[in-house]
Each structure stands twice: as structure tokens, then as C-alpha cells.
Coordinates of C-alpha atoms in Angstrom, one line a residue:
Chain A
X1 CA 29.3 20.5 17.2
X2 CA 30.8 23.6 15.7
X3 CA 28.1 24.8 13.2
X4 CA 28.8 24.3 10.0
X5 CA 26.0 27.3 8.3
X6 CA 26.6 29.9 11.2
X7 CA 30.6 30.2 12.2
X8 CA 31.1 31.8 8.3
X9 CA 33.6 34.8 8.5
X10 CA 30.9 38.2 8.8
X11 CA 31.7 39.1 5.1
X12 CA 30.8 35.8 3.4
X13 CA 28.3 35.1 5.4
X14 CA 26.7 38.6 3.9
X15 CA 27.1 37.6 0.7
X16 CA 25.6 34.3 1.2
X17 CA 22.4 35.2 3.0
X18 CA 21.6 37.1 -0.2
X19 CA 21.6 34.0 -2.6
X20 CA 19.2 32.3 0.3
X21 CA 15.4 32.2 -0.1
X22 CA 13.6 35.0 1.5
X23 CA 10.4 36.4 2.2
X24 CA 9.5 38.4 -1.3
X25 CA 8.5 42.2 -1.5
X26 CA 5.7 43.2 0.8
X27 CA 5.5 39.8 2.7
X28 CA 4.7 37.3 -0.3
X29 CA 6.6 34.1 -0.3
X30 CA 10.5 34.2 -2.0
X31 CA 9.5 34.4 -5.9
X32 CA 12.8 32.7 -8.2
X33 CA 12.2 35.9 -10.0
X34 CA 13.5 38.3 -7.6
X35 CA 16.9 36.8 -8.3
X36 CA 18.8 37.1 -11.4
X37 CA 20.2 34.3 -13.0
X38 CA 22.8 36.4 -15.1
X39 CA 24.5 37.5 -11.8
X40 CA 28.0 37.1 -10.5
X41 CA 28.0 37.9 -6.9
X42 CA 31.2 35.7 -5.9
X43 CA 32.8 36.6 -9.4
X44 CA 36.8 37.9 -8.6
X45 CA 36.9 39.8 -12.0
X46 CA 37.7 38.9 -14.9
X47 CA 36.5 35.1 -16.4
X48 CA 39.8 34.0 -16.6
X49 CA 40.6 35.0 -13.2
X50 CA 37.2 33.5 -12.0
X51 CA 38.0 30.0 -14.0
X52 CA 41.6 30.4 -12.2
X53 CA 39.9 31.0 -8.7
X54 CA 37.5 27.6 -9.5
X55 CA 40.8 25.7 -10.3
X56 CA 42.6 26.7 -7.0
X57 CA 39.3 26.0 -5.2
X58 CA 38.7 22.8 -6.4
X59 CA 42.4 21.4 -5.3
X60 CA 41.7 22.9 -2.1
X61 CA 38.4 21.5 -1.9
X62 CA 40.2 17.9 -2.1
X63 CA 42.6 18.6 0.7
X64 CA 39.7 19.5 3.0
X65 CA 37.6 16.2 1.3
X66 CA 40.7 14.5 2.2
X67 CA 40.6 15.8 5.7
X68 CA 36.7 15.2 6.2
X69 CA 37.3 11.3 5.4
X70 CA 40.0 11.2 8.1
X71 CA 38.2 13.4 10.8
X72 CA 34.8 11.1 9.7
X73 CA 32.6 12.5 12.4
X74 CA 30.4 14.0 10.0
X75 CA 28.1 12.8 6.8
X76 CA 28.1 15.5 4.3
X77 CA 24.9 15.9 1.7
X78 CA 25.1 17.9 -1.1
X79 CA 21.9 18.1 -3.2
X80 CA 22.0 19.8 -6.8
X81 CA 18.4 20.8 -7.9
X82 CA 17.7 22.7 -11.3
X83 CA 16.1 21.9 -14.4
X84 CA 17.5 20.5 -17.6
X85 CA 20.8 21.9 -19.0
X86 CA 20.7 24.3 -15.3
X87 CA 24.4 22.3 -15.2
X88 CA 24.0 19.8 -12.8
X89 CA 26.5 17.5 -14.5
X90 CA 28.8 20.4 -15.2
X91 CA 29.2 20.8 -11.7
X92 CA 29.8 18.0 -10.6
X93 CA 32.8 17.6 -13.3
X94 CA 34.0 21.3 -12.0
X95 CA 33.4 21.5 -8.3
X96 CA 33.8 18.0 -7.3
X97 CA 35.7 16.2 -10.2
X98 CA 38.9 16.8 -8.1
X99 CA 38.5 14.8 -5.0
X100 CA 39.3 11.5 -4.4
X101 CA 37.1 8.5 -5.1
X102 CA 37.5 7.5 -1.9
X103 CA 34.6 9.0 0.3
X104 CA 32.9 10.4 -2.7
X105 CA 29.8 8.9 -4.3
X106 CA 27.3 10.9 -7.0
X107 CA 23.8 9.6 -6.8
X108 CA 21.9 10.7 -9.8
X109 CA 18.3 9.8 -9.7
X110 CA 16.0 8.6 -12.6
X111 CA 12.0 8.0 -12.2
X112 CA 11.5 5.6 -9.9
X113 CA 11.5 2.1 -10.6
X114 CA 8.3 -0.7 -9.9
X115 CA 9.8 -1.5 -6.7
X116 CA 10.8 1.6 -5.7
X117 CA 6.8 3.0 -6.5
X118 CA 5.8 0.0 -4.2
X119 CA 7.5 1.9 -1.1
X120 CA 7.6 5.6 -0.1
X121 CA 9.2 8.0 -2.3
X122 CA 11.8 8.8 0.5
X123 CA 12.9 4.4 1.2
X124 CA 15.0 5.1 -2.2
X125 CA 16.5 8.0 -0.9
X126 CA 17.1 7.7 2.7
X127 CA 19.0 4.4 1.1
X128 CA 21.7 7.0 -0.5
X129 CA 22.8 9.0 2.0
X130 CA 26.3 9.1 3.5
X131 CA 28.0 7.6 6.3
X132 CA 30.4 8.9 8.5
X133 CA 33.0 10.6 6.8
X134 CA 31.4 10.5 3.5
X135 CA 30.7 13.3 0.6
X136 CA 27.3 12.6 -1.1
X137 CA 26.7 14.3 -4.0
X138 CA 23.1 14.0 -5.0
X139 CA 22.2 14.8 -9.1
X140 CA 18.7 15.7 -8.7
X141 CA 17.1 14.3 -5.3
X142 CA 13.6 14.4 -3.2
X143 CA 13.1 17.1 -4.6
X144 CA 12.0 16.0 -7.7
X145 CA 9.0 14.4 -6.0
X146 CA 7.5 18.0 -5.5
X147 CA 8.0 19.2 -9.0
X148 CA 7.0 16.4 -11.5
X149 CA 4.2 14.8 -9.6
X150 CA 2.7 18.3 -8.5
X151 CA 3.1 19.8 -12.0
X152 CA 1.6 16.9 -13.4
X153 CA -1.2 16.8 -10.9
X154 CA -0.5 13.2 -10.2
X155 CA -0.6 14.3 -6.4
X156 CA -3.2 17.1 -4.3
X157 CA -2.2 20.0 -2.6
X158 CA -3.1 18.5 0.5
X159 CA 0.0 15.6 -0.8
X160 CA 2.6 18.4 -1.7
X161 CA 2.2 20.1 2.0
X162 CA 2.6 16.7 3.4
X163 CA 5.3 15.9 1.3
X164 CA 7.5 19.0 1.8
X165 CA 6.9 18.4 5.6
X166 CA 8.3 14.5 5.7
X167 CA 10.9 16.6 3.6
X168 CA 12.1 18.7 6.8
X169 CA 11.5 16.4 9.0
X170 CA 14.0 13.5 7.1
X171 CA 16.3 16.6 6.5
X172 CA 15.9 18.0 10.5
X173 CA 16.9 14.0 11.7
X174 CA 19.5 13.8 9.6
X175 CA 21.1 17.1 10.5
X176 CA 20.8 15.7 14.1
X177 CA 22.3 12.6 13.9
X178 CA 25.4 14.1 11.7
X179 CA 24.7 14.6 8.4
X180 CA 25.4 18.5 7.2
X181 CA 23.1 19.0 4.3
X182 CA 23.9 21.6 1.7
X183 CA 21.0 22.3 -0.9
X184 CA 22.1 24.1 -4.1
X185 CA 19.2 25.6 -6.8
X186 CA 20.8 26.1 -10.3
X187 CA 18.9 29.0 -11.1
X188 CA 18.9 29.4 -15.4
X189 CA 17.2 31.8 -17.4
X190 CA 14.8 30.6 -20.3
X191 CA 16.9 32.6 -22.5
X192 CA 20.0 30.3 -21.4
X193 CA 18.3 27.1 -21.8
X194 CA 16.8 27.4 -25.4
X195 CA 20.6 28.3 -26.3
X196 CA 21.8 25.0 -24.5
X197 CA 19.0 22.8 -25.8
X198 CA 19.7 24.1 -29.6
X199 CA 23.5 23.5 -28.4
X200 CA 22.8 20.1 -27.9
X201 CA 20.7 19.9 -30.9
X202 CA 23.2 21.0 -33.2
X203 CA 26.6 19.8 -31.4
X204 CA 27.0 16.1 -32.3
X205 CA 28.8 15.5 -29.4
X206 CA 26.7 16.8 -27.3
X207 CA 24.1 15.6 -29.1
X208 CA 23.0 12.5 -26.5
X209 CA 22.3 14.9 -23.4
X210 CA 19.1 16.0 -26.0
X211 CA 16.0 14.3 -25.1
X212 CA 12.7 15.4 -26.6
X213 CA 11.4 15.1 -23.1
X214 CA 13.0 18.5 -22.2
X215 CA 11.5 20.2 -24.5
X216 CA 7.7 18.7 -23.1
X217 CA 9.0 19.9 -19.6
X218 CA 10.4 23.4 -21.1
X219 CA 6.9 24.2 -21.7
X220 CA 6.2 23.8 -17.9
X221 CA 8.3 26.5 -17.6
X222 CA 6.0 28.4 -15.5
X223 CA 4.5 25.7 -13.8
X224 CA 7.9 24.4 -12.8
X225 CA 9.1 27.7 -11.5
X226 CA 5.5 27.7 -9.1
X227 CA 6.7 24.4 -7.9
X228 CA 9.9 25.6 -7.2
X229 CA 8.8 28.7 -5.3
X230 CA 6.4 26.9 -3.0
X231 CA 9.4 24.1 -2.4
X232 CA 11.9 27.3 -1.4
X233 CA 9.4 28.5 0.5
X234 CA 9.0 25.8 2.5
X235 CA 12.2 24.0 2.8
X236 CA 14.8 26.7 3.1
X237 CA 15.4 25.6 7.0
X238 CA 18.2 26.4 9.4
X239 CA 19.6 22.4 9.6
X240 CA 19.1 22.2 5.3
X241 CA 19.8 25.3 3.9
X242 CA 19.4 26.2 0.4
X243 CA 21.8 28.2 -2.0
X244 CA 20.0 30.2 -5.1
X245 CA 22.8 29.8 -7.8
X246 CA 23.0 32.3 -10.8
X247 CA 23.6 29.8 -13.0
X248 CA 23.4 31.5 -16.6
X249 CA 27.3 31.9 -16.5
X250 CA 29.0 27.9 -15.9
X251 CA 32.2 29.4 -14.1
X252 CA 30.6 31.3 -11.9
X253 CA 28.4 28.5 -10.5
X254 CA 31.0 26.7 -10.2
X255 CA 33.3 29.8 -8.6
X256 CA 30.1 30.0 -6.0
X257 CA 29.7 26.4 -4.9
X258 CA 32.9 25.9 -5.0
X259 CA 33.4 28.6 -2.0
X260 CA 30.2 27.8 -0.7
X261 CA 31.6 24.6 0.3
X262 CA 34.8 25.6 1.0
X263 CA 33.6 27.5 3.9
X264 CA 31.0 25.3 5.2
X265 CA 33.7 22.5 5.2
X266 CA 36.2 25.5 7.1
X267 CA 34.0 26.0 9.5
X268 CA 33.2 22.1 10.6
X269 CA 37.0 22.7 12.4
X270 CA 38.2 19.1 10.9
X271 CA 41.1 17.4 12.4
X272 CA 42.9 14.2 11.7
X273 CA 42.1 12.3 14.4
X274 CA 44.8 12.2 17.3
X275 CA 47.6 9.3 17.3
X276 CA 47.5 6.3 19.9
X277 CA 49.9 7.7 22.9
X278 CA 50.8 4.5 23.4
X279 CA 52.6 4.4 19.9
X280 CA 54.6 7.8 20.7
X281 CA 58.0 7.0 19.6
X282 CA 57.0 3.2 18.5
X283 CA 59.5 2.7 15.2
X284 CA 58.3 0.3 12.4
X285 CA 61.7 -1.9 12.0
Chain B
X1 CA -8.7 5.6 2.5
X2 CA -10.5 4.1 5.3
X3 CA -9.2 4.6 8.9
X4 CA -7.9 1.7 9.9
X5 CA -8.1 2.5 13.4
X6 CA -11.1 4.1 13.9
X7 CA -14.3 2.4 12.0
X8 CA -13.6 -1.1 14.3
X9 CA -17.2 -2.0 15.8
X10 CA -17.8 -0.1 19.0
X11 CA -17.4 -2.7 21.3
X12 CA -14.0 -3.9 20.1
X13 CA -12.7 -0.3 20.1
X14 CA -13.3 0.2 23.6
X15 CA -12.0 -3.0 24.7
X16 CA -9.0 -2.1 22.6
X17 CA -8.9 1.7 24.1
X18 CA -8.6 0.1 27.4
X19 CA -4.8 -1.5 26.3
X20 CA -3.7 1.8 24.4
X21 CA -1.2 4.0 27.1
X22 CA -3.3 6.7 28.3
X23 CA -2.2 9.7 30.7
X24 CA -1.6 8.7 34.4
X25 CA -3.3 9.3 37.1
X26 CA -3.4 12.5 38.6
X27 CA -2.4 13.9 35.0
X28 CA 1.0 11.9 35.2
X29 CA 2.3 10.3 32.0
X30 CA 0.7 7.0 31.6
X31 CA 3.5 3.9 33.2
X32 CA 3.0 0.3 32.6
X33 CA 2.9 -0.5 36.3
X34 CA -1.1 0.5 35.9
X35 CA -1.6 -2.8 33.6
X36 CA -2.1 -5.9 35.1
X37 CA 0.6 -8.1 32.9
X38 CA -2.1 -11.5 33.8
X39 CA -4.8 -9.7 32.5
X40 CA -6.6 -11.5 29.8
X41 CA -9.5 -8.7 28.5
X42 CA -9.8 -10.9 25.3
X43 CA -10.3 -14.4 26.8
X44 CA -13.4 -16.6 25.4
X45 CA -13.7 -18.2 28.6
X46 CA -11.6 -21.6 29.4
X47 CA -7.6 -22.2 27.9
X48 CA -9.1 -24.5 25.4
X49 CA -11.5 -22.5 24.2
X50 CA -8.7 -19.7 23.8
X51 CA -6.4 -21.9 21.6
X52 CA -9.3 -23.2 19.1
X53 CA -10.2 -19.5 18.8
X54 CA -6.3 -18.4 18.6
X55 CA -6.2 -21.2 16.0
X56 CA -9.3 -20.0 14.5
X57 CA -7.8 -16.3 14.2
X58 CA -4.6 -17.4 12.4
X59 CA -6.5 -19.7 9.4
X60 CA -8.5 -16.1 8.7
X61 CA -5.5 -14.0 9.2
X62 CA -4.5 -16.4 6.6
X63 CA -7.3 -15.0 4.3
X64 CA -7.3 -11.4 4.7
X65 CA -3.3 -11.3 4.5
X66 CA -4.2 -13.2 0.9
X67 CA -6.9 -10.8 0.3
X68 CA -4.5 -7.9 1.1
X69 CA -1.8 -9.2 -0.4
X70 CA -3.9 -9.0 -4.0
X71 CA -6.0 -5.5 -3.0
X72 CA -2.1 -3.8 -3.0
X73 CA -3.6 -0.4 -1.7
X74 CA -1.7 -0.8 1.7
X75 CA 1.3 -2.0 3.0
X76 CA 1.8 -3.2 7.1
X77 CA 4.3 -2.9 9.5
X78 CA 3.4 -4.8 12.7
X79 CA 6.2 -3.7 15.3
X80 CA 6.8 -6.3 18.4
X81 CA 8.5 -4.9 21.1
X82 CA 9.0 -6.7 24.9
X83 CA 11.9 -7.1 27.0
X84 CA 13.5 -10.8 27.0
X85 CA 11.6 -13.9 27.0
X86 CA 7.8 -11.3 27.1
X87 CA 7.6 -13.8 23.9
X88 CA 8.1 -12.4 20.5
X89 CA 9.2 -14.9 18.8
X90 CA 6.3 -17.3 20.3
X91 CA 3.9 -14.7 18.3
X92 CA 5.1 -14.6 15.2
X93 CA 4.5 -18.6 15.1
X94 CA 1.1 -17.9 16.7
X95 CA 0.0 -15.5 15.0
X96 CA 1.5 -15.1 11.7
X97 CA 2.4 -19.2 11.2
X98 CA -0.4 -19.7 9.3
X99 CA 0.2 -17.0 6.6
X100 CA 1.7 -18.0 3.3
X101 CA 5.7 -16.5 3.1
X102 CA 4.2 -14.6 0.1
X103 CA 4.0 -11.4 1.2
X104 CA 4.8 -11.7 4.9
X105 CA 8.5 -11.1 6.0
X106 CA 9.8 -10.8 9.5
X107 CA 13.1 -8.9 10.3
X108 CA 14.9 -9.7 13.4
X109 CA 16.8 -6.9 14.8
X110 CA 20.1 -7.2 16.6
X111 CA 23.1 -4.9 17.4
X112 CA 23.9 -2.6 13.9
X113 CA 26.6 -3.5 12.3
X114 CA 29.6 -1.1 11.5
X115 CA 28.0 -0.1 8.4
X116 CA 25.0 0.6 10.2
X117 CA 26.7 2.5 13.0
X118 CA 28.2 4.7 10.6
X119 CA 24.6 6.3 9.4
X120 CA 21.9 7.4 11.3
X121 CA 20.2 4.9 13.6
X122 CA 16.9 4.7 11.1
X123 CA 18.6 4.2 8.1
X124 CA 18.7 0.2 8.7
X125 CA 14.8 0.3 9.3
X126 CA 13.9 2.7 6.9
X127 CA 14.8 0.0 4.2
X128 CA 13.6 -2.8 5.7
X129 CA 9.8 -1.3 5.7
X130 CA 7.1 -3.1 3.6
X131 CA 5.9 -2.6 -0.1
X132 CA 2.3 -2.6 -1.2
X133 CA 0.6 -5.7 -0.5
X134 CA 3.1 -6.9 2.0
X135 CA 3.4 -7.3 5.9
X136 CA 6.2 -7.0 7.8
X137 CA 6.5 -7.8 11.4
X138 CA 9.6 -6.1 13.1
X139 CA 11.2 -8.8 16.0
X140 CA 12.0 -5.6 17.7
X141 CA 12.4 -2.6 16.4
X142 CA 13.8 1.4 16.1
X143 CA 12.0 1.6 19.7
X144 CA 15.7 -0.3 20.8
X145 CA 17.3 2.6 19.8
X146 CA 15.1 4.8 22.7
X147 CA 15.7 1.9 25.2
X148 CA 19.2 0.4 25.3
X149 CA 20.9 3.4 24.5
X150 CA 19.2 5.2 27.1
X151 CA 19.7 2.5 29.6
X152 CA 23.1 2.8 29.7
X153 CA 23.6 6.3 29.2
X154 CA 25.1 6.7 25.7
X155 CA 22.7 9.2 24.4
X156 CA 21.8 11.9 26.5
X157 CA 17.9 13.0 27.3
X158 CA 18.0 15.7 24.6
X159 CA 19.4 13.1 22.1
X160 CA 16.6 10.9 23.6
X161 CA 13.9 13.4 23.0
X162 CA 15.5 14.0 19.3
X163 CA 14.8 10.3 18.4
X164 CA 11.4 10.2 20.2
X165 CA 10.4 12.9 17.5
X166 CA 12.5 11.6 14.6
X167 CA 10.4 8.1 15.1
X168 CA 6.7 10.0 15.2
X169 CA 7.9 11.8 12.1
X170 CA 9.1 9.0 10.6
X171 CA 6.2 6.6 11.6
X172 CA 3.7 9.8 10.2
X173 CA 5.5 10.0 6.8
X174 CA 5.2 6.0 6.6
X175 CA 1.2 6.3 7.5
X176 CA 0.4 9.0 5.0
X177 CA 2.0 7.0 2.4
X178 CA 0.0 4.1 2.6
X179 CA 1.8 2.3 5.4
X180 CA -0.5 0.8 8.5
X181 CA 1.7 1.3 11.6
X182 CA 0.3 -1.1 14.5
X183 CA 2.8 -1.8 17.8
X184 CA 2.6 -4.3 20.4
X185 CA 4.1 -4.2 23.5
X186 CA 4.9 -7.3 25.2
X187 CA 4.1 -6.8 29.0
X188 CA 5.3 -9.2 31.5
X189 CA 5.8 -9.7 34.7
X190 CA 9.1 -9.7 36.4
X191 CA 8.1 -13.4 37.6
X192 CA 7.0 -14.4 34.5
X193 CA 10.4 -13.5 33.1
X194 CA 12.1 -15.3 36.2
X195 CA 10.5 -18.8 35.5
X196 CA 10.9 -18.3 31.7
X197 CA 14.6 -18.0 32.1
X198 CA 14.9 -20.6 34.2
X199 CA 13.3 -22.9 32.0
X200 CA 15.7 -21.8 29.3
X201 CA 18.3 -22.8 31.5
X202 CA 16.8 -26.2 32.4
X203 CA 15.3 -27.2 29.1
X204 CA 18.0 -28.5 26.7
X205 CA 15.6 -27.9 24.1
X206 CA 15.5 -24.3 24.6
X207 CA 18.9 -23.6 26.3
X208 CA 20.3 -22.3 22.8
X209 CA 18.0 -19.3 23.1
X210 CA 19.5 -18.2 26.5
X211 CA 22.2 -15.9 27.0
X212 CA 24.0 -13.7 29.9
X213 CA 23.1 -10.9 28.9
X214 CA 19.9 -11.5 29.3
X215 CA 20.5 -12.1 33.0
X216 CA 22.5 -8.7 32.9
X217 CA 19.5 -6.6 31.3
X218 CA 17.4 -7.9 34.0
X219 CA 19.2 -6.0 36.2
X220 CA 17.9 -3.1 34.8
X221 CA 14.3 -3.8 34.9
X222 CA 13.4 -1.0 36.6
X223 CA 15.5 1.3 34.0
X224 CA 14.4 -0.6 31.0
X225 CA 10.8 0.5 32.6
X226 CA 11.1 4.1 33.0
X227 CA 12.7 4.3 29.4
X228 CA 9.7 2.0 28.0
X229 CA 7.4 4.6 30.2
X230 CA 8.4 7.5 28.3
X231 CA 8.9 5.8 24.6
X232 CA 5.0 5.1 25.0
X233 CA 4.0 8.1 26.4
X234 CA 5.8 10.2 24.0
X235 CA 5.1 8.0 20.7
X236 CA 1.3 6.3 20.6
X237 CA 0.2 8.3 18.1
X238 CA -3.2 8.6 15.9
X239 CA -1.2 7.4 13.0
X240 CA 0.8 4.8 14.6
X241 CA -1.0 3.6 18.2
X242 CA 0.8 1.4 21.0
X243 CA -1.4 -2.0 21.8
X244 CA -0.2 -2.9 26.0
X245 CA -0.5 -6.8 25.2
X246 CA -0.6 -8.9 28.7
X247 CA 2.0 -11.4 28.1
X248 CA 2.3 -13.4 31.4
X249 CA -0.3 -16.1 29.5
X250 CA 0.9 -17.3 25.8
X251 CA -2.5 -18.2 24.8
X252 CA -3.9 -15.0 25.5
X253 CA -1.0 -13.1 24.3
X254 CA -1.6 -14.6 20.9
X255 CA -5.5 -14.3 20.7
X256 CA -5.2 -10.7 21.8
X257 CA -2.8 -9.6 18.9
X258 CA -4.7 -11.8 16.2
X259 CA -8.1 -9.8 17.4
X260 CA -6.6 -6.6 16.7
X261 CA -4.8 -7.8 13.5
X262 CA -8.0 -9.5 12.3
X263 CA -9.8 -6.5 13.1
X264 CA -7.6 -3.5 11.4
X265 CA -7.5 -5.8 8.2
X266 CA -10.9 -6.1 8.3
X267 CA -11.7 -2.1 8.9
X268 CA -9.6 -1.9 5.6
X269 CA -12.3 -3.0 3.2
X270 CA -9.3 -4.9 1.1
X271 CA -11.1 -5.8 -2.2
X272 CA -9.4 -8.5 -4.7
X273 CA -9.0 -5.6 -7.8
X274 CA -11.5 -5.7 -10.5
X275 CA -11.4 -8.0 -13.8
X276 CA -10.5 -6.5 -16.5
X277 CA -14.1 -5.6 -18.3
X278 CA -12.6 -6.4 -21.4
X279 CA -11.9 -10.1 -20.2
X280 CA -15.6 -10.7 -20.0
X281 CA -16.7 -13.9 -21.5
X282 CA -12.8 -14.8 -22.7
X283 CA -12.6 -18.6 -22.9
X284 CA -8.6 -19.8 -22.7
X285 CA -8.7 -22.6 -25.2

């Protein structure tokens, strides 16, 4: 199996390593802060050019989807993490909203249900993911069950480290049995997100994206951004890696994911599969 | 939470330790040539007195899967696994007959489907495990996908060792989420399985549940034992243990498996939940 995170041309490859959790300054674990959310590292110039470049990407994005479904001997997960109004949705509609139907499938995940709370926190997920051939594009995931129960203190420390180890090891089995799994952090400012909240406030149609919720979990702020450091920390791995996203700036994100996948996909070497020789010069009368 | 492997009265955990695989001697790994498949460690004394007690076993199995049903801290997954005719299906009417359908579920597991095929080989089981308060008892199991694709070569030993792990991180995630792992394997005889076949062939009462292939998988005992050899040694695990059951005698086979159940349930402490102190003294009119 070619592979699909270390066969990038020298130069992107570069650029992407930067945008991937590292150790911080003088050892400490990766800190969210050392990146900046405002910045355009894939940008091509001008906005217009960029929005241009995201258009262009996302047509060629659904000739290599197209491609993946036919070749179908890999699963393909893509998991968008970020808090509220980090543009989750917005991606989606940009990055992905020109492929086909056919082979792929959003999963956008809610607080669990009764049933769901009677099994594992994973049965519901490992439920979700793709089969051969298939794009999964997961709006919030797993992930969310080390942020809200570990901010909330519904679950111990001792629970978290378990938790992000089942994580890596669901992530390590699926990457060997198939499945390429592509982890994206939309990575806001609080700045950013007070303007989209009041946006939502005052835009009426925008106005039912605004729950009152967000601003409870807004006040996490800090909390949430903990979480999310011990979580990059311990999950950036080399069969799941994650992506920081500046995400301050929507056509950039898009612009960056966009080509992110793009070259993952590239470097997979897909191929319609070969005809039957026995139908070599067969004509349909 | 209680262990429920470790607080069982010292005299039944040693009995029990002496059925678990262990290394080898010499150091080798442990192979199920060193238990005796007409053993019977947990025999009262005469046949009869081994089916009233068998009988005796299943009414308070009947009670503690009630009582556990209603405590809802735990959920069980009781995994059979033996080669054709080691008698399965023969213990899940012993053993489990007697226990109301509320709450206890059996899942039969044959060849995966297309569907299945096209995700990775735990996906199936994963959703199939139990919810809190419930037991489910696996007619084989994920430990087919370690044996038959081994057997005949379509997975290669580093694919092999892959799913050995997969399966102990799996089973580990399951445990430290509440789920009781317990596994039984089935151990007879090669003439045990002879006559047993044979009577399949010559009982019209039972010749529905013989097929060819089973006649072809005998062929591969020995295979089937080296690949069962290294599945144990690799995957009895604090959090999930292997139980070598002597299968050769029915009787015994089913009065070994309801000891252990009876006496995991019972290291639980399962406690019908508390009234509701508000209740206290309510007369319904």
C-alpha cells in the first residue's frame, strides 16, 4: 500500500508538517497557541485568487472522489473537529459539496442518545465509518467524548488517558485494515467567534445556527482549549494524523483542506480497476 | 467496580486457573494438546448428580441474570468458541435456557456478508456487543477471523499478528467501559468429533445440522490447532481471560461453564437499585 501521509511532493509536505501538532517550546506538549489562527500558509495571493484556487480544487477533488469509488480498495475518514462557528458546516458545503452523492456520506454527531449511553461511546461510531470505496465525512466525531465529558468533569483523568488510548488504538486498526483517516482541527480565534455568534444573532437568516448553548461553552474557552491540547498531544499519530487549520479566514480553510486532500488522495495512486481480458474486443450489439 | 475475575473464593480460583492457557513447558507457548479434552475438574461425583447440579446452576443463573439485568452497572459478553460439533449450541440451551429472553441475546456468526466484507472485520461485532444490563453470548466469534483466514492462508502472519492486537485492544476498551469479557473454548477430542458427526449423519433428527464442510475443516485439525494455539496464547488477557472447557462429556461441559458464569456474577455484587427515598410509605390507591 502506497502511503497515503508520506509519498507528498518534498515541498508540500514542508508546509504540511508545520500545521501538524508538535512538541511546544523547550519540550512542553504542542500548546493551540503557538499557532495562529489568522494565518494563510497555503493562501495563492489575493482572496479572489484563493476563492478561485478552492473552486478549481473542489471540481478536481470530485474527479479523484469519482476515481476513489471505482478503485474502492480504500475507506477514506475525514474527521472535522473545532468548536462552534470554527466552520465545520462551511466546509463541508466548500470542500466537499462538489462530489457526488454516490460514495459520500456526512455523519454529524449530536449527544448521544439512551441507547447509545447504554453501550461504549465508540459502538456509535465505529457504526459510521466507511466501506470500501467510500468518503466519510465526520461533523464533529470521538473526539467530542474528550472535550465535553472532561471539561465537565463527568469523567477522571485516569478515564481521559484511557479514552484517548481506545482512541489510537480504533484509529491504528482501522488504518490497518484500509481505512486512511485524515483529522482536521478548525483552529478559531475568540476574537472570530464573538463576531460569528453576534452574526448569527443579528442575521435573521442565520439566526437558527444560534443556540444559547454556545455561549455556556464559549465560557469554557480555556478549558476547552486544555482539552484540546492534551487530545493533540496524544492523538496526532502516524496512521491518523491531524491537520491544525487557521481557520479565522473561511477561504483559506477551505483553500487548505481542500489541497490537503488533494494530495493525500494523489498519493493513494488510484486506478480504475482493469477490464475483463476476456471482454477485449467484445461489442454490445 | 469490583473485579470480576479476581475476588472468586480461593478454592474456585485455582480450580479455574488450572483451565486458563498458561505458558508451555519448557517456556513454550501454552498448546491445547496439554489439556485432557475428558477431563471433568468440576464433576460432583456420578452423571446424575452432574445434571441435577447443571440443572440447579441454570434456575440461579436465572436469578443473578434478573438481578443483573435490574443492577444495569455492567453489561456481558460470554464468547463461545470450538471447532464443529465441540457443542456450542448444546450450551447455550444448557446453560442459558433457563434465562428469561429479557436481557439475554445470542448472535450466531456466519460468513460476512458483502456489506460486511467491505469494512473492517470488527465492524459487524463491534455492534452486535451488549448494553447495560444485558448478556450476550457470541455462537462464535471475531476469534473466526484469527482461525479460518489463517487456515487457509488469506491473511498473512503479520496481518495475523495485526488482528491478534486489534482484538486485545478492542476486548480492553469493551472491559474498561463496563463490559465483562469471559471466553470459552470448546475442547474436544478428535474422536469425540468423529462419533458426533457420525451421528449427525445417522440421526435424521439431527442430519439438518450436518454439512461437508464440516468434513472438509476436519482435515485441517491439526491447522485449525496451531492457529487456536497462538489465538490463546496471544489473547487471554487480565481483562478478557480464556476458560479451556473439556467438551468430550456434555454434562460436564455445561456444569463447568454455569460454575464460572454463576461465579463471575456473583463476584459482581449486582444490587437491585435503591427505592426512591421519596417513595417511602406511598400507598397506590
Amino acid at each position: 500500500m502506497t502511503h497515503p501521509f508520506e509519498s507528498s511532493t518534498k515541498a508540500f509536505a514542508e508546509r504540511w508538517a508545520a500545521w501538524q501538532p508538535r512538541p511546544g517550546k523547550k519540550g512542553k506538549a504542542p500548546s493551540l497557541a503557538d499557532w495562529d489562527p489568522g494565518a494563510k500558509p497555503f493562501s495563492q495571493g489575493s482572496k479572489a485568487e484563493d476563492k478561485a484556487a478552492v473552486e478549481a480544487l473542489a471540481l478536481e477533488l470530485d474527479a479523484l472522489q469519482n476515481l476513489f469509488y471505482a478503485d474502492r480498495r480504500y475507506k477514506l475518514l475525514v474527521v472535522l473537529q473545532g468548536t462552534d462557528t470554527s466552520g465545520k458546516d462551511g466546509t463541508i458545503r466548500g470542500v466537499f459539496g462538489r462530489m457526488s452523492a454516490l460514495g459520500v456520506r456526512t455523519v454529524g454527531w449530536k449527544a448521544p442518545t439512551e441507547t447509545e449511553r447504554a453501550h461504549d461511546y465508540l459502538w456509535r461510531i465505529h457504526q459510521q465509518v466507511p466501506q470500501d470505496g467510500d468518503i466519510t465525512v465526520f461533523n464533529r466525531s470521538h473526539y467530542e467524548d474528550v472535550l465535553v465529558p472532561v471539561v465537565n468533569g463527568w469523567i477522571t483523568p485516569e478515564q481521559q488517558q484511557q479514552r484517548l488510548a481506545h482512541i489510537n488504538d480504533f484509529e491504528r486498526m482501522l488504518s490497518e485494515t484500509g481505512t486512511i483517516v485524515l483529522k482536521f482541527l478548525l483552529h478559531i480565534s475568540p476574537e472570530e467567534q464573538r463576531a460569528r455568534l453576534q452574526e448569527r444573532l443579528d442575521d435573521p437568516t442565520k439566526h437558527w445556527k444560534f443556540s444559547m448553548g454556545d455561549i455556556e461553552v464559549r465560557k469554557q474557552w480555556k478549558e476547552y482549549r486544555q482539552a484540546y491540547d492534551t487530545l493533540l498531544a496524544a492523538t496526532h499519530t502516524a496512521w491518523a494524523p491531524w491537520t491544525i487549520v487557521p481557520a479565522d479566514s473561511k477561504t483559506h480553510r477551505n483553500l487548505m483542506i481542500a489541497s490537503v486532500l488533494r494530495q493525500v488522495l494523489q498519493n493513494l495512486e488510484l486506478l480504475y480497476p482493469p477490464g475483463d481480458p476476456q471482454l477485449a474486443g467484445f461489442q454490445v450489439e
